[in-house]
CSV table of C-alpha atoms and ligand atoms in Angstrom, one decimal:
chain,number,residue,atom,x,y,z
A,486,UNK,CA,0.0,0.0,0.0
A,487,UNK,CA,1.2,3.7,-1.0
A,488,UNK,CA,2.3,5.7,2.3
A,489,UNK,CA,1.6,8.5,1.3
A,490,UNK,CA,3.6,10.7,3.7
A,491,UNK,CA,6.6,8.4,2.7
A,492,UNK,CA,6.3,8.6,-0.8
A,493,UNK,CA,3.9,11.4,-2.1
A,494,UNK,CA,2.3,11.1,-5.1
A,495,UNK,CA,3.6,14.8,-6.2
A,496,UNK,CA,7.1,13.3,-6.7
A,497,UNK,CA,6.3,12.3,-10.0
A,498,UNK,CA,6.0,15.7,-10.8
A,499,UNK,CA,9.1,16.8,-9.4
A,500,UNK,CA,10.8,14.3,-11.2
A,501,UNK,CA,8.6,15.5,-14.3
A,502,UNK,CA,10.0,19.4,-13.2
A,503,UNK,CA,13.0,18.6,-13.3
A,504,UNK,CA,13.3,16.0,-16.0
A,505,UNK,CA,12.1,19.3,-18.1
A,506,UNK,CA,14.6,21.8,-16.6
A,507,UNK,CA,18.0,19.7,-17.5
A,508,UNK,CA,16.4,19.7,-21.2
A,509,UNK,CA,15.6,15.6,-20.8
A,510,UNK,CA,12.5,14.3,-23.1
A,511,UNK,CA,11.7,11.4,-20.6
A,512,UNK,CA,12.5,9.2,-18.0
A,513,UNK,CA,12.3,5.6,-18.2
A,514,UNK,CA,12.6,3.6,-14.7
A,515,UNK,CA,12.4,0.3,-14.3
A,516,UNK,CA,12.3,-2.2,-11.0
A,517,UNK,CA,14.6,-0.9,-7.9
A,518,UNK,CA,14.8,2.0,-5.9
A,519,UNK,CA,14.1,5.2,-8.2
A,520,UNK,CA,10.7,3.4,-9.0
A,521,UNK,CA,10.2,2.9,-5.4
A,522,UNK,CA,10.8,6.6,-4.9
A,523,UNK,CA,8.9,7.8,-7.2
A,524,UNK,CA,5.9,5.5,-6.7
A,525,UNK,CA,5.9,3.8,-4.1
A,526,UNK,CA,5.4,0.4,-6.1
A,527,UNK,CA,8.4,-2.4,-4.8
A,528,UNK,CA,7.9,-3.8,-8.0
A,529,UNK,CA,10.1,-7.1,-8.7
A,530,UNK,CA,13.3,-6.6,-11.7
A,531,UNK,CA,12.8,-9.4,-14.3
A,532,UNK,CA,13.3,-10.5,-17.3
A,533,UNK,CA,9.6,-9.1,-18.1
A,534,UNK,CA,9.8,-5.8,-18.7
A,535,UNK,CA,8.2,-3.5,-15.8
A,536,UNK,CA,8.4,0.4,-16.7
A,537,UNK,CA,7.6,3.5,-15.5
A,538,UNK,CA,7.5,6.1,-18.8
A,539,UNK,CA,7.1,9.6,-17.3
A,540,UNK,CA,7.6,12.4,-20.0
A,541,UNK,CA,9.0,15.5,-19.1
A,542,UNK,CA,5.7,17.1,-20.1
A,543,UNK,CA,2.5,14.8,-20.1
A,544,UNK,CA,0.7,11.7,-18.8
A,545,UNK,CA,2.8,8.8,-16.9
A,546,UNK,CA,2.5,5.3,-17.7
A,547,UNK,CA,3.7,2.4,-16.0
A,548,UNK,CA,4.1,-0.7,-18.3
A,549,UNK,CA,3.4,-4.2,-16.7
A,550,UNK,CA,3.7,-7.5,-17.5
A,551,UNK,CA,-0.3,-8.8,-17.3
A,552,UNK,CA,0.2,-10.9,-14.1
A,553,UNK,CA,1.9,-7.8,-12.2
A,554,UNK,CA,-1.2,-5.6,-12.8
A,555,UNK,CA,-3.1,-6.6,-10.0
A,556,UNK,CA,-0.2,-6.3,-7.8
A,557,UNK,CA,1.1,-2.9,-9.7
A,558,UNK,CA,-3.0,-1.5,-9.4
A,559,UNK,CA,-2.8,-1.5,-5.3
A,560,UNK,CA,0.5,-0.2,-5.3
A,561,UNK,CA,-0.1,3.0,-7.7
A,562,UNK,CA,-3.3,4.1,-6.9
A,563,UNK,CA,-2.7,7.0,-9.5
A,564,UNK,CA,-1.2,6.0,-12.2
A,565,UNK,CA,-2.2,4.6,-16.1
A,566,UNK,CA,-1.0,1.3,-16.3
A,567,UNK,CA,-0.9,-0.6,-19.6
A,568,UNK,CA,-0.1,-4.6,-19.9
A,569,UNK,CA,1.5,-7.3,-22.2
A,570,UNK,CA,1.1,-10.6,-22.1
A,571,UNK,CA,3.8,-13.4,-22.5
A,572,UNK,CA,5.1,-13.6,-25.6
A,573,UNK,CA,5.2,-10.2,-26.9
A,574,UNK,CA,7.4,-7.4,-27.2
A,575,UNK,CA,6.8,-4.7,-24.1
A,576,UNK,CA,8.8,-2.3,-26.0
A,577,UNK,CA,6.4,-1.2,-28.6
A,578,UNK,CA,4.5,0.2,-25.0
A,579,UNK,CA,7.0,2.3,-24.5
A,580,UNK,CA,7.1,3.6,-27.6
A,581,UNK,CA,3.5,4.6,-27.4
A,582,UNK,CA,3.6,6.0,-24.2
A,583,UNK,CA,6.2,8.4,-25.0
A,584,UNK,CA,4.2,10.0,-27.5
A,585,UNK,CA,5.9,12.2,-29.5
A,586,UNK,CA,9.6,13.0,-31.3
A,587,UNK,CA,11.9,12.4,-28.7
A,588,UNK,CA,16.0,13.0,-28.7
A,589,UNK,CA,17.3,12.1,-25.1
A,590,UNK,CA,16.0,9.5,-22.0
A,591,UNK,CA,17.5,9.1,-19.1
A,592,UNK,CA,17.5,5.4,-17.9
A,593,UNK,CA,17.6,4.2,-14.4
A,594,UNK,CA,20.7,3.7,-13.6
A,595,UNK,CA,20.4,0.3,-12.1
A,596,UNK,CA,18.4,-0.8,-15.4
A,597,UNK,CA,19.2,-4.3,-16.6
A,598,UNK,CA,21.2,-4.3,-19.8
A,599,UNK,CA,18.9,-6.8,-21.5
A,600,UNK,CA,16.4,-3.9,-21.0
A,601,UNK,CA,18.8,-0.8,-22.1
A,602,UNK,CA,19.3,-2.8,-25.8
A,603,UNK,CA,15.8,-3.4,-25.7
A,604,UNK,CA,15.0,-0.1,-25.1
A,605,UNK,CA,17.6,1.0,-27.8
A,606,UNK,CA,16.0,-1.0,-30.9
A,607,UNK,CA,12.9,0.3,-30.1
A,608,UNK,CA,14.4,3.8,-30.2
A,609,UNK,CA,16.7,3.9,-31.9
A,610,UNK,CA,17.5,7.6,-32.6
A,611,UNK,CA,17.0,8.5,-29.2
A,612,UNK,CA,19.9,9.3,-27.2
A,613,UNK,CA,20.5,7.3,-23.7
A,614,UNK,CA,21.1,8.8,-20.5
A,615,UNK,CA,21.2,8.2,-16.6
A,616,UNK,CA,18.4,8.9,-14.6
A,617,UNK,CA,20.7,9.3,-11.8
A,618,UNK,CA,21.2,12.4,-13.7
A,619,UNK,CA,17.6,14.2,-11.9
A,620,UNK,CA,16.5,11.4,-9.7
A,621,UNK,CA,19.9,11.4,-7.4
A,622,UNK,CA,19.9,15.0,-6.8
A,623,UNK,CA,15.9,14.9,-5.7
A,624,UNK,CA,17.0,11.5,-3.6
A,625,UNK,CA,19.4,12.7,-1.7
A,626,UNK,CA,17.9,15.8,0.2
A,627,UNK,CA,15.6,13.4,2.5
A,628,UNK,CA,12.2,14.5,3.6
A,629,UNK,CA,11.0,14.7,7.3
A,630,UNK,CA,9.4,11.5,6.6
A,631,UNK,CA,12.3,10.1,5.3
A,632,UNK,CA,14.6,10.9,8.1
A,633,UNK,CA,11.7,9.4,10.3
A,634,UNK,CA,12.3,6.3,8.4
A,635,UNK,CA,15.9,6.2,8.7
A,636,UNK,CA,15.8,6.7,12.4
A,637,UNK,CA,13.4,4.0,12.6
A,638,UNK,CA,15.8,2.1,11.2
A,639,UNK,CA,18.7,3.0,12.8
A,640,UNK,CA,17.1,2.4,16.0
A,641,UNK,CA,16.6,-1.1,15.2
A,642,UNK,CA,19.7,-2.0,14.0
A,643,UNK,CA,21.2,0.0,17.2
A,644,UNK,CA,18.9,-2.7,19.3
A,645,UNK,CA,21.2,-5.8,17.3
A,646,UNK,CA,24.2,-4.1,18.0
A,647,UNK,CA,22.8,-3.9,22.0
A,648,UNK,CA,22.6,-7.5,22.4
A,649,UNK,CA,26.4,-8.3,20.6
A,650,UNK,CA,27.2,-9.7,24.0
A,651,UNK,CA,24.7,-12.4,23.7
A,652,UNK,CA,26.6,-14.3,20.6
A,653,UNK,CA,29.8,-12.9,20.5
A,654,UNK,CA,31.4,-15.4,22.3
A,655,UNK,CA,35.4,-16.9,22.4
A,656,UNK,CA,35.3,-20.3,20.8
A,657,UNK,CA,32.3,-19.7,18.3
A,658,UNK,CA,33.0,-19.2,14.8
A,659,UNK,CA,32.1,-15.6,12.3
A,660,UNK,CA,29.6,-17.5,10.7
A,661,UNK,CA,27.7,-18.7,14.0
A,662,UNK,CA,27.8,-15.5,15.5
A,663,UNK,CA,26.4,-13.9,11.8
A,664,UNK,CA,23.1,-16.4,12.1
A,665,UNK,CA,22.2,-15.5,15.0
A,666,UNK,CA,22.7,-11.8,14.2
A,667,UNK,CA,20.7,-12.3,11.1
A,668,UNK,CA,17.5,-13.6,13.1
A,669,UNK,CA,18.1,-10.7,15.5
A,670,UNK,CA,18.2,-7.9,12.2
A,671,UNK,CA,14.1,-9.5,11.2
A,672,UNK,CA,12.8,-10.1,14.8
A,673,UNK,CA,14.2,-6.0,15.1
A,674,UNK,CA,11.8,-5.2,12.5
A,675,UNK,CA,13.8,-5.3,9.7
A,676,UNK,CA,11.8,-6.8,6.4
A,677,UNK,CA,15.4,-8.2,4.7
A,678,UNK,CA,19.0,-8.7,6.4
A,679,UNK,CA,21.2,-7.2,3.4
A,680,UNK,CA,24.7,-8.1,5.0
A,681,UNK,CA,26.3,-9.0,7.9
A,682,UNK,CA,29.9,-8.9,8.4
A,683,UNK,CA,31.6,-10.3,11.5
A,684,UNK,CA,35.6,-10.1,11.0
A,685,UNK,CA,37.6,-11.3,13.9
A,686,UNK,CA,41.4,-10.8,14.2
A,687,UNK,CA,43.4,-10.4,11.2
A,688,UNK,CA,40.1,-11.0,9.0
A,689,UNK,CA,39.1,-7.3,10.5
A,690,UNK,CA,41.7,-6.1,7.9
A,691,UNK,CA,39.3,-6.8,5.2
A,692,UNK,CA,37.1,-3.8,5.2
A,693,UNK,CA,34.1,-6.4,2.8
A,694,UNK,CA,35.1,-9.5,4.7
A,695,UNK,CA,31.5,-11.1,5.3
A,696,UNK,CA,32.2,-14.4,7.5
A,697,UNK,CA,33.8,-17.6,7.7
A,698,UNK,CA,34.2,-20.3,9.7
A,699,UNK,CA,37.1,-19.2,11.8
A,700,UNK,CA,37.2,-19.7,15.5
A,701,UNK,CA,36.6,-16.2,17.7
A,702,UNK,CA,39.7,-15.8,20.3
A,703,UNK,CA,39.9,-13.8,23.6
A,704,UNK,CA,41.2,-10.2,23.1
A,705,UNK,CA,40.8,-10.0,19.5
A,706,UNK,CA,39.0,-7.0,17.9
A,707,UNK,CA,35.8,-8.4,15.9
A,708,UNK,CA,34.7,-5.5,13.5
A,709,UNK,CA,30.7,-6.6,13.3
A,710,UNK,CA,28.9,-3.9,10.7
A,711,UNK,CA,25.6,-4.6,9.9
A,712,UNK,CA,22.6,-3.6,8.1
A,713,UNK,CA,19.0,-4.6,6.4
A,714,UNK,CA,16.0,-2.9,5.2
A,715,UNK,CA,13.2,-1.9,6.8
A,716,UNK,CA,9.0,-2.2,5.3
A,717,UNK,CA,9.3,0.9,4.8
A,718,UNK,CA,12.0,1.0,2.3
A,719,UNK,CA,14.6,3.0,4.1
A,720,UNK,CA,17.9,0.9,5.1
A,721,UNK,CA,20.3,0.7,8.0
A,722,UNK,CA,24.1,-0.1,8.2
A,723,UNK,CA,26.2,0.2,11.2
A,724,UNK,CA,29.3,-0.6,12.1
A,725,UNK,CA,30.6,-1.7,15.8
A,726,UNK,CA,34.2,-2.9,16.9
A,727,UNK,CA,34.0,-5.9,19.6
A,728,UNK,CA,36.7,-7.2,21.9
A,729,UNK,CA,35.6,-10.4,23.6
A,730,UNK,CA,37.8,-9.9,27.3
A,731,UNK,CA,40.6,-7.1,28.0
A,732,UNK,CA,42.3,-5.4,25.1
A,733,UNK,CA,45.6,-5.9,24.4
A,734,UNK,CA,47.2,-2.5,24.7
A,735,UNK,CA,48.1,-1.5,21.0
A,736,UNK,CA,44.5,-2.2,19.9
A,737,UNK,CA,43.4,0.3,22.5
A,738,UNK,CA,45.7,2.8,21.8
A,739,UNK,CA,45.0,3.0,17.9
A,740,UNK,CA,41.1,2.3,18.6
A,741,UNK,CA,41.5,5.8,20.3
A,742,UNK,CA,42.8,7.6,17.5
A,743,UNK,CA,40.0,5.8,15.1
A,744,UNK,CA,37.6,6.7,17.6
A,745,UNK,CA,38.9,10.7,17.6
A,746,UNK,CA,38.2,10.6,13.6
A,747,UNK,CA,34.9,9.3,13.8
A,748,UNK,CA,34.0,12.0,16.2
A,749,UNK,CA,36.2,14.4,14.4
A,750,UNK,CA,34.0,13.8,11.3
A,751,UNK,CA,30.5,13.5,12.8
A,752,UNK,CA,31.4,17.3,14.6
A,753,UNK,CA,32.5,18.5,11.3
A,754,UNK,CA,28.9,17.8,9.6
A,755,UNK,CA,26.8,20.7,9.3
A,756,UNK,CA,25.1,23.0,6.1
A,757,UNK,CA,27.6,24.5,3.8
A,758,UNK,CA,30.5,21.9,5.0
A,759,UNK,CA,31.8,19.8,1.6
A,760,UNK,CA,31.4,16.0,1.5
A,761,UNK,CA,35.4,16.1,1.0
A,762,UNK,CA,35.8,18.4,4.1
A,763,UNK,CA,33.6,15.8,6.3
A,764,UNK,CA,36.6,13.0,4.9
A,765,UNK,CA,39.3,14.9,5.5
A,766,UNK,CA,37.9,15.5,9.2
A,767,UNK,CA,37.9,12.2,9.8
A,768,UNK,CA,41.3,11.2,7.4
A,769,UNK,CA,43.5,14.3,8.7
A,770,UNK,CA,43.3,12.7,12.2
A,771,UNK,CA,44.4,9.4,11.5
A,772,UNK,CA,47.3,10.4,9.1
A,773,UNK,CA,48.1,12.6,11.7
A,774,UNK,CA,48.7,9.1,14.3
A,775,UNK,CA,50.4,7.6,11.0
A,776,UNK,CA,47.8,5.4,9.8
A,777,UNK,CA,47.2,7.4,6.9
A,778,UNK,CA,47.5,4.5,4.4
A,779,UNK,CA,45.4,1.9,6.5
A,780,UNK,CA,42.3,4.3,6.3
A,781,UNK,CA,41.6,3.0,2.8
A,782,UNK,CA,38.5,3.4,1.7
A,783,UNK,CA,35.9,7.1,1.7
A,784,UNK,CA,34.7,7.9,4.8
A,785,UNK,CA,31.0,7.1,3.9
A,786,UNK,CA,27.9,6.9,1.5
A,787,UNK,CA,24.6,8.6,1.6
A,788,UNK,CA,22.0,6.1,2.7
A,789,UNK,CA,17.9,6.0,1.8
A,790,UNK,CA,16.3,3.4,-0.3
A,791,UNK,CA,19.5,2.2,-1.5
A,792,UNK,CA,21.8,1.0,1.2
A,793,UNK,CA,24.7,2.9,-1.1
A,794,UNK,CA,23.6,6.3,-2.6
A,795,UNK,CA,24.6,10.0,-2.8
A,796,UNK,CA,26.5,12.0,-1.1
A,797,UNK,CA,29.3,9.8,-1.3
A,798,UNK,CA,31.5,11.3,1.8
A,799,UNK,CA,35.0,11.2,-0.3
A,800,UNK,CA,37.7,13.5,-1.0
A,801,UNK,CA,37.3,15.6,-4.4
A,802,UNK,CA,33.8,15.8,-3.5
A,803,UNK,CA,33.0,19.6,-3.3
A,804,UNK,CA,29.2,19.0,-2.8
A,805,UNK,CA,28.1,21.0,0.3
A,806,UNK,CA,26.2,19.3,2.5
A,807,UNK,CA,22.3,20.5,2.4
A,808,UNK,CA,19.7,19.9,5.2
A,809,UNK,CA,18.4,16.6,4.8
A,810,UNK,CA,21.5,14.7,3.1
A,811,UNK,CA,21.9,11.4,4.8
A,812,UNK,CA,24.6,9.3,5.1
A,813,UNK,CA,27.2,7.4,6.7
A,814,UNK,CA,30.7,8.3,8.6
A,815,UNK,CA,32.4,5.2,9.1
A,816,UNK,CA,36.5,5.6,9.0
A,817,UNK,CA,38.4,2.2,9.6
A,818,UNK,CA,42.5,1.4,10.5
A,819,UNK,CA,42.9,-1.6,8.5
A,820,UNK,CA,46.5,-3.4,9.4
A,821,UNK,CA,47.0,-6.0,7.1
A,822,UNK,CA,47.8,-9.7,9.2
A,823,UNK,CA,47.1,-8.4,12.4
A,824,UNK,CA,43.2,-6.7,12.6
A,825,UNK,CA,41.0,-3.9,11.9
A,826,UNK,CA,38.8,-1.8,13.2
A,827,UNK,CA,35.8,0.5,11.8
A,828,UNK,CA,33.3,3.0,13.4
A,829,UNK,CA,29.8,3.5,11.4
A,830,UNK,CA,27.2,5.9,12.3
A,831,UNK,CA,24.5,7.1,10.1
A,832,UNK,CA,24.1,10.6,10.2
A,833,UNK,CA,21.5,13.4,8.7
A,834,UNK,CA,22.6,16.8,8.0
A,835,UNK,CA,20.2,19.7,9.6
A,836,UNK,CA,19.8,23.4,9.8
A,837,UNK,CA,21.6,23.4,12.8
A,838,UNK,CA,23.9,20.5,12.4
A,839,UNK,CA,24.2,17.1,12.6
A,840,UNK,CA,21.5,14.3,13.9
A,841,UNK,CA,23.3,10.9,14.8
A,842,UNK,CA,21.1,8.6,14.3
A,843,UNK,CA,23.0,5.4,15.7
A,844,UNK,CA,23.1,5.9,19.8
A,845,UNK,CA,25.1,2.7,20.7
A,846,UNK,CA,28.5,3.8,22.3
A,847,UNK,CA,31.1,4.5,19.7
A,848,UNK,CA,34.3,3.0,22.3
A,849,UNK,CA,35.4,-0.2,21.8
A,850,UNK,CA,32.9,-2.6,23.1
A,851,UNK,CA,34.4,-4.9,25.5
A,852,UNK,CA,32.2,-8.1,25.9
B,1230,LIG,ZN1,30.9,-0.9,3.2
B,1231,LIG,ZN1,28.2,1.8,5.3
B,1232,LIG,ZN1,28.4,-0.7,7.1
C-alpha cells in the first residue's frame, strides 16, 4: 500500500520538473529504488519488462507485465498502467507512451542491460542517458518523513548491536555469530537482512570481509557492521568494533585515535560543509597518528532506499552538505595480518547541524 507521507504522489511531478529543466525528453525507470521513490510500487526486476515512462511534459504510464497488474493496481493508486502478455514485445509500449519526437531518456541507472538494448531498438534515434542524472539530486535531500524512516531504522539496527554480548562469544566461529545476528536484524523489524559482516582478528583487515568459519579468540578485535531494510524502504548499516575480554594495549591505543576521527568527522557535519571536508575530518586525524595509508577506503555513503547512494562522503567531493542529506561516517584502521577496526554511524545533515542517528556507544565494546 502507498504511504503517502513516505512517498507522495507529487514526486512524480518533481521528477517530471525537473526531468524538463535539465532539457531531458523522458525518464524511463524500471524495477529498484528510483521506481520505489517515485511510486511507491516495490515492483520485482525481471526479465519481463516493468516500466515506468514519465515524460518531461504529459501523462505517466507504467508498463506491466499482465500478471503484475493486480499487484502494480494496489500499489499506484494514480497511475495509467498498460499490460502485455507473454510472448510479446513490451517495448512497442514504451514507444506509445512516449508519445511524440523524442531526442534524449534518461534510464535508471540500475536498469538491466537486457532492457537498455531493448530499449535501444525500439528507439533507436533517441539518445541514452542516466536517470541518476535528476532522480539522485531529488533523492538525496531526505524529507521529514524520510529521516523518520531512517531513524526507525537506525534504532533497530542499534537494538542488534545492543545485544552483541549475547553471541559474540570466544570459541564460536564468524559464521555462527552472523546467524544468530541475522534472526536478530528480522525479529528488530527489519523486512530483509542485506549483510552481515563479523571479522575477527586479522580478517578485521578486510574492510568487505562477510564471515567464515574461523574460530573467535579472547582479546581480538571483531569489527561486526551490519545492516537490512526496513518495510518501509529505508535501510540501515552500522558498524561496531568488539573485543571479547581485556584489550591488548596497541588495539586500545590505535582504537582511540579511530575513535577521535569518527567524532572528528561527525562534529564537522553541518550546512555549507563539503562531502570532502567531512573525509578529511575524519582522514586528517588518522594520518596525523600515522595510519594514513590503513584508512583505505571514503569515509561514507549517503543512505535512503538504496543501502549505497549519494553524497558519497570522499575527497574531491566539493558538494556542500544540504539539510536533509543522509549518510554514513564510518573511518576504519585496517593493518594487514594483524586486525581492523571500523566506526559507522549514520548521520542526517540539519539546519543546525548534525543528527546521529546510531546511539550505541562508539568506544570499543568490550564483551
Ligand atoms: Zn561498506
Ligand atoms: Zn556503510
Ligand atoms: Zn556498514
Amino acid at each position: 500500500m502507498l504511504n503517502a507521507e513516505l512517498y507522495p504522489p507529487e514526486r512524480l511531478v518533481a521528477a517530471q520538473r525537473a526531468t524538463a529543466a535539465v532539457g531531458l525528453d523522458a525518464l524511463l525507470v524500471t524495477p529498484g529504488s528510483d521506481l520505489r521513490y517515485l511510486t511507491g510500487y516495490d515492483a520485482h526486476a525481471q526479465e519481463r519488462l516493468t516500466c515506468l515512462v514519465l515524460p518531461a511534459r504529459g501523462e505517466p504510464t507504467l508498463v506491466v507485465p499482465t500478471l503484475e497488474r493486480p499487484a502494480a493496481e494496489v500499489a499506484t493508486q494514480h497511475l495509467k498502467i498498460v499490460d502485455h502478455q507473454d510472448g510479446d514485445s513490451p517495448y512497442p509500449l514504451v514507444v506509445e507512451a512516449l508519445d511524440g519526437p523524442l531526442s534524449v531518456l534518461a534510464l535508471s541507472d540500475r536498469m538491466w542491460a537486457a532492457h537498455v538494448l531493448g530499449l535501444r531498438a525500439a528507439l533507436p534515434t533517441a539518445e541514452q542517458r542516466l536517470a541518476g542524472e535528476i532522480l539522485d539530486e531529488l533523492r538525496m535531500r531526505k524529507s521529514p518523513a524520510e529521516v523518520e524512516a531512517l531513524r526507525a531504522a537506525g534504532a533497530a539496527i542499534d537494538t542488534v548491536h545492543a545485544r552483541m554480548a549475547e553471541w559474540l562469544l570466544p570459541g564460536r566461529t564468524e559464521r555462527q555469530v552472523g546467524a544468530d545476528i541475522a534472526e536478530a536484524i528480522i525479529e528488530s523489524g527489519h523486512a530483509t537482512v542485506d549483510f552481515v559482516i563479523v571479522a575477527s582478528g586479522p580478517n578485521g583487515a578486510s574492510p568487505h570481509h562477510a564471515l567464515s568459519d574461523r574460530v573467535i579468540r579472547a582479546g581480538e578485535p571483531v569489527v561486526v557492521d551490519i545492516g537490512g531494510t526496513m518495510p518501509s524502504g529505508y535501510c540501515s548499516d552500522s558498524t561496531r568494533t568488539y573485543v571479547v575480554g581485556a584489550p591488548p594495549a596497541d588495539v586500545a591505543a590505535w582504537y582511540a585515535v579511530l575513535h577521535t576521527a569518527q567524532r572528528a568527522a561527525v562534529a564537522a557535519v553541518r550546512p555549507g560543509v563539503t562531502c570532502a571536508q567531512v573525509d578529511a575530518a575524519a582522514r586528517d586525524v588518522i594520518a596525523d597518528a600515522g595510519y594514513g595509508p590503513a584508512f583505505l577506503h571514503r569515509t561514507g555513503h549517503g543512505i535512503g532506499l538504496d543501502g549505497h547512494e549519494e553524497p558519497y562522503i570522499v575527497a574531491g567531493n566539493d558538494r556542500p552538505l544540504e539539510p536533509g542529506m543522509a549518510f554514513s561516517i564510518e573511518p576504519g584502521i585496517y593493518l594487514a595480518g594483524r586486525h581492523g577496526a571500523r566506526i559507522e554511524d549514520i548521520v542526517v545533515c540539519t539546519d543546525g547541524g548534525v543528527d546521529v542517528l546510531n546511539t550505541t556507544p562508539t568506544e570499543l565494546a568490550e564483551l
